[in-house]
Amino acid sequence: MAPRSRRKLLVAVLAAVLLLLAAGVGGLYWVDYDLRHPKPDSGRPGAWMTMDAAEVSLFTRVAIPTGADDVRWGYREGFQDDFAVLAFRLSQAGLEEFRRPLPVTEWAERTYIESVDLDGFQHIGAPDPPNASPLTCGGFLSPGQAKNVATRICVASRPDGTGQVWVSAFHTP
C-alpha cells in the first residue's frame, strides 16, 4: 500500500472515530438531560405528577376553601420524599376563616420563602411570594403511616383586597 493511501485511510479512520466520539458525548448529554428533567407522569423521582387538587389537598393536610379562586397545585414524586404545592386566592374575610382551624402554633412575618418552595410555586404558575409583602408564615407537622408530612403555609394581602395563600408540604422522616 502506498504511503498516500495509508494517510487517506488513517484520516478516514480518525474522522470516523471522532464522529463516533461526538455522537457518544451527544448521546450521554441527551440521556443525562432526560434524567435531570423527567417527563410528567414518568413515575421517576423528580417528575411532576398529575394529581387533582383534592389529592394534593389531602397530602398537604390543608383543605381548599370553597370560596377560593385561582387554585393551582402540583405534586412531585421524589427519590425518598414527595413534595406538593398549592396556591389560591381568598377574600380577606375568607383568609381569616382559612387560618383559624389550621394547627399552626405560631405565625410569623417573613421576607423570604425557601427556594424549593419557590421552584414549586413557579412550576404551577402561582404568583411569586417574594413580591407579596409582608408574608405571614407558619407550619405544622402531621403524623403519617411511614413518614410525617411537614406543611408550610404563607399568606399575604394583595393590592386588589384579596389574600394569597401558598402551601407547600413534603414527607419528612
Tab-separated table of C-alpha atoms in Angstrom:
chain	number	residue	atom	x	y	z
A	1	MET	CA	0.000	0.000	0.000
A	2	ALA	CA	1.363	3.391	-0.949
A	3	PRO	CA	2.077	5.987	1.748
A	4	ARG	CA	-0.579	8.279	0.289
A	5	SER	CA	-3.251	5.563	0.549
A	6	ARG	CA	-2.273	4.846	4.144
A	7	ARG	CA	-2.566	8.529	5.010
A	8	LYS	CA	-6.081	8.708	3.458
A	9	LEU	CA	-7.085	5.555	5.320
A	10	LEU	CA	-5.691	6.930	8.598
A	11	VAL	CA	-7.550	10.238	8.108
A	12	ALA	CA	-10.791	8.388	7.321
A	13	VAL	CA	-10.447	6.129	10.387
A	14	LEU	CA	-9.590	9.123	12.581
A	15	ALA	CA	-12.625	11.052	11.248
A	16	ALA	CA	-14.878	8.050	11.906
A	17	VAL	CA	-13.544	7.729	15.461
A	18	LEU	CA	-14.100	11.456	16.091
A	19	LEU	CA	-17.663	11.227	14.736
A	20	LEU	CA	-18.415	8.229	16.956
A	21	LEU	CA	-16.917	10.040	19.943
A	22	ALA	CA	-19.023	13.155	19.243
A	23	ALA	CA	-22.152	11.010	18.843
A	24	GLY	CA	-21.364	9.247	22.139
A	25	VAL	CA	-20.913	12.534	24.004
A	26	GLY	CA	-24.131	13.895	22.478
A	27	GLY	CA	-25.972	10.727	23.458
A	28	LEU	CA	-24.693	10.953	27.031
A	29	TYR	CA	-25.828	14.576	27.241
A	30	TRP	CA	-29.280	13.591	25.947
A	31	VAL	CA	-29.565	10.746	28.470
A	32	ASP	CA	-28.327	12.995	31.296
A	33	TYR	CA	-30.786	15.748	30.335
A	34	ASP	CA	-33.619	13.221	30.327
A	35	LEU	CA	-32.576	12.043	33.805
A	36	ARG	CA	-32.438	15.612	35.131
A	37	HIS	CA	-35.787	16.593	33.577
A	38	PRO	CA	-38.132	13.602	33.758
A	39	LYS	CA	-41.348	13.812	31.808
A	40	PRO	CA	-44.587	14.358	33.743
A	41	ASP	CA	-46.113	11.132	34.961
A	42	SER	CA	-42.943	9.195	34.177
A	43	GLY	CA	-43.092	7.816	37.712
A	44	ARG	CA	-39.402	8.602	38.161
A	45	PRO	CA	-38.047	10.639	41.074
A	46	GLY	CA	-38.207	14.344	40.308
A	47	ALA	CA	-41.206	14.013	37.988
A	48	TRP	CA	-44.136	16.362	38.496
A	49	MET	CA	-47.092	14.023	38.718
A	50	THR	CA	-50.613	14.642	37.538
A	51	MET	CA	-52.843	14.605	40.587
A	52	ASP	CA	-56.035	16.501	41.175
A	53	ALA	CA	-56.379	19.327	43.670
A	54	ALA	CA	-58.205	17.104	46.178
A	55	GLU	CA	-55.282	14.639	46.309
A	56	VAL	CA	-52.777	17.461	46.790
A	57	SER	CA	-55.022	18.905	49.491
A	58	LEU	CA	-55.039	15.535	51.282
A	59	PHE	CA	-51.253	15.293	51.060
A	60	THR	CA	-50.688	18.819	52.417
A	61	ARG	CA	-53.388	18.372	55.111
A	62	VAL	CA	-54.836	21.749	54.066
A	63	ALA	CA	-58.428	21.939	52.808
A	64	ILE	CA	-59.071	24.247	49.874
A	65	PRO	CA	-61.847	26.642	50.946
A	66	THR	CA	-64.986	26.638	48.809
A	67	GLY	CA	-64.594	30.359	48.043
A	68	ALA	CA	-61.012	30.012	46.760
A	69	ASP	CA	-60.147	31.477	43.358
A	70	ASP	CA	-57.231	30.787	41.016
A	71	VAL	CA	-56.472	27.425	42.655
A	72	ARG	CA	-53.190	25.918	41.439
A	73	TRP	CA	-51.453	22.763	42.582
A	74	GLY	CA	-48.567	20.428	41.824
A	75	TYR	CA	-47.072	17.228	43.174
A	76	ARG	CA	-43.538	15.985	42.623
A	77	GLU	CA	-42.522	12.451	43.387
A	78	GLY	CA	-39.053	12.369	44.884
A	79	PHE	CA	-36.457	9.662	45.325
A	80	GLN	CA	-37.164	9.446	49.061
A	81	ASP	CA	-39.588	12.263	49.802
A	82	ASP	CA	-42.551	13.606	47.836
A	83	PHE	CA	-43.326	17.325	47.588
A	84	ALA	CA	-46.593	19.171	46.961
A	85	VAL	CA	-47.512	22.810	46.429
A	86	LEU	CA	-50.880	24.507	46.491
A	87	ALA	CA	-51.761	28.163	45.905
A	88	PHE	CA	-55.051	30.049	45.822
A	89	ARG	CA	-56.704	33.422	46.424
A	90	LEU	CA	-59.345	34.245	49.038
A	91	SER	CA	-61.259	37.288	50.211
A	92	GLN	CA	-59.767	38.946	53.317
A	93	ALA	CA	-62.619	37.569	55.447
A	94	GLY	CA	-62.099	34.135	53.899
A	95	LEU	CA	-58.394	34.357	54.670
A	96	GLU	CA	-59.060	34.756	58.389
A	97	GLU	CA	-61.557	31.868	58.331
A	98	PHE	CA	-58.991	29.737	56.495
A	99	ARG	CA	-56.234	30.396	59.055
A	100	ARG	CA	-58.346	29.834	62.173
A	101	PRO	CA	-58.679	25.985	62.148
A	102	LEU	CA	-55.113	25.270	60.965
A	103	PRO	CA	-52.905	23.552	63.568
A	104	VAL	CA	-50.168	26.190	63.159
A	105	THR	CA	-48.710	27.007	66.571
A	106	GLU	CA	-47.112	30.305	65.589
A	107	TRP	CA	-47.493	32.692	62.660
A	108	ALA	CA	-44.528	34.961	61.920
A	109	GLU	CA	-43.726	37.635	59.358
A	110	ARG	CA	-41.056	36.664	56.859
A	111	THR	CA	-39.440	38.212	53.841
A	112	TYR	CA	-38.448	35.017	52.047
A	113	ILE	CA	-39.698	31.567	51.134
A	114	GLU	CA	-37.458	28.507	50.836
A	115	SER	CA	-36.017	28.021	47.349
A	116	VAL	CA	-37.520	24.543	46.940
A	117	ASP	CA	-40.950	26.043	47.593
A	118	LEU	CA	-40.305	28.889	45.140
A	119	ASP	CA	-39.407	26.370	42.427
A	120	GLY	CA	-42.661	24.529	43.085
A	121	PHE	CA	-44.767	27.702	43.036
A	122	GLN	CA	-43.102	28.815	39.799
A	123	HIS	CA	-43.831	25.387	38.312
A	124	ILE	CA	-47.568	25.752	38.940
A	125	GLY	CA	-47.629	29.385	37.770
A	126	ALA	CA	-48.612	30.823	41.147
A	127	PRO	CA	-47.876	34.476	41.975
A	128	ASP	CA	-44.332	34.964	43.225
A	129	PRO	CA	-44.369	35.054	47.068
A	130	PRO	CA	-41.373	37.400	47.495
A	131	ASN	CA	-43.259	40.076	45.551
A	132	ALA	CA	-46.065	39.912	48.117
A	133	SER	CA	-45.055	41.637	51.254
A	134	PRO	CA	-45.312	41.247	54.139
A	135	LEU	CA	-45.642	37.479	54.228
A	136	THR	CA	-47.103	35.787	57.292
A	137	CYS	CA	-45.957	32.166	57.513
A	138	GLY	CA	-46.448	29.195	59.775
A	139	GLY	CA	-46.198	25.457	59.651
A	140	PHE	CA	-47.181	22.206	61.253
A	141	LEU	CA	-46.195	18.557	61.267
A	142	SER	CA	-48.763	15.821	60.592
A	143	PRO	CA	-48.068	12.243	61.586
A	144	GLY	CA	-48.208	9.770	58.729
A	145	GLN	CA	-48.097	5.999	58.398
A	146	ALA	CA	-44.493	5.670	57.267
A	147	LYS	CA	-43.380	9.313	57.280
A	148	ASN	CA	-44.579	12.582	58.711
A	149	VAL	CA	-45.713	15.421	56.476
A	150	ALA	CA	-44.281	18.888	57.151
A	151	THR	CA	-46.571	21.632	55.852
A	152	ARG	CA	-45.591	25.295	55.417
A	153	ILE	CA	-48.191	27.981	54.765
A	154	CYS	CA	-47.649	31.617	53.831
A	155	VAL	CA	-50.345	34.232	53.349
A	156	ALA	CA	-50.216	37.817	52.132
A	157	SER	CA	-52.675	40.585	51.330
A	158	ARG	CA	-52.938	41.559	47.689
A	159	PRO	CA	-53.454	45.083	46.347
A	160	ASP	CA	-56.889	44.103	44.984
A	161	GLY	CA	-58.186	43.465	48.534
A	162	THR	CA	-57.903	39.687	48.406
A	163	GLY	CA	-55.427	37.420	50.145
A	164	GLN	CA	-52.976	34.986	48.523
A	165	VAL	CA	-52.174	31.614	50.107
A	166	TRP	CA	-49.123	29.460	49.347
A	167	VAL	CA	-48.920	25.944	50.814
A	168	SER	CA	-46.020	23.514	50.481
A	169	ALA	CA	-45.642	20.097	52.056
A	170	PHE	CA	-43.111	17.295	51.996
A	171	HIS	CA	-42.528	13.934	53.605
A	172	THR	CA	-40.052	14.036	56.432
A	173	PRO	CA	-38.576	11.155	58.447
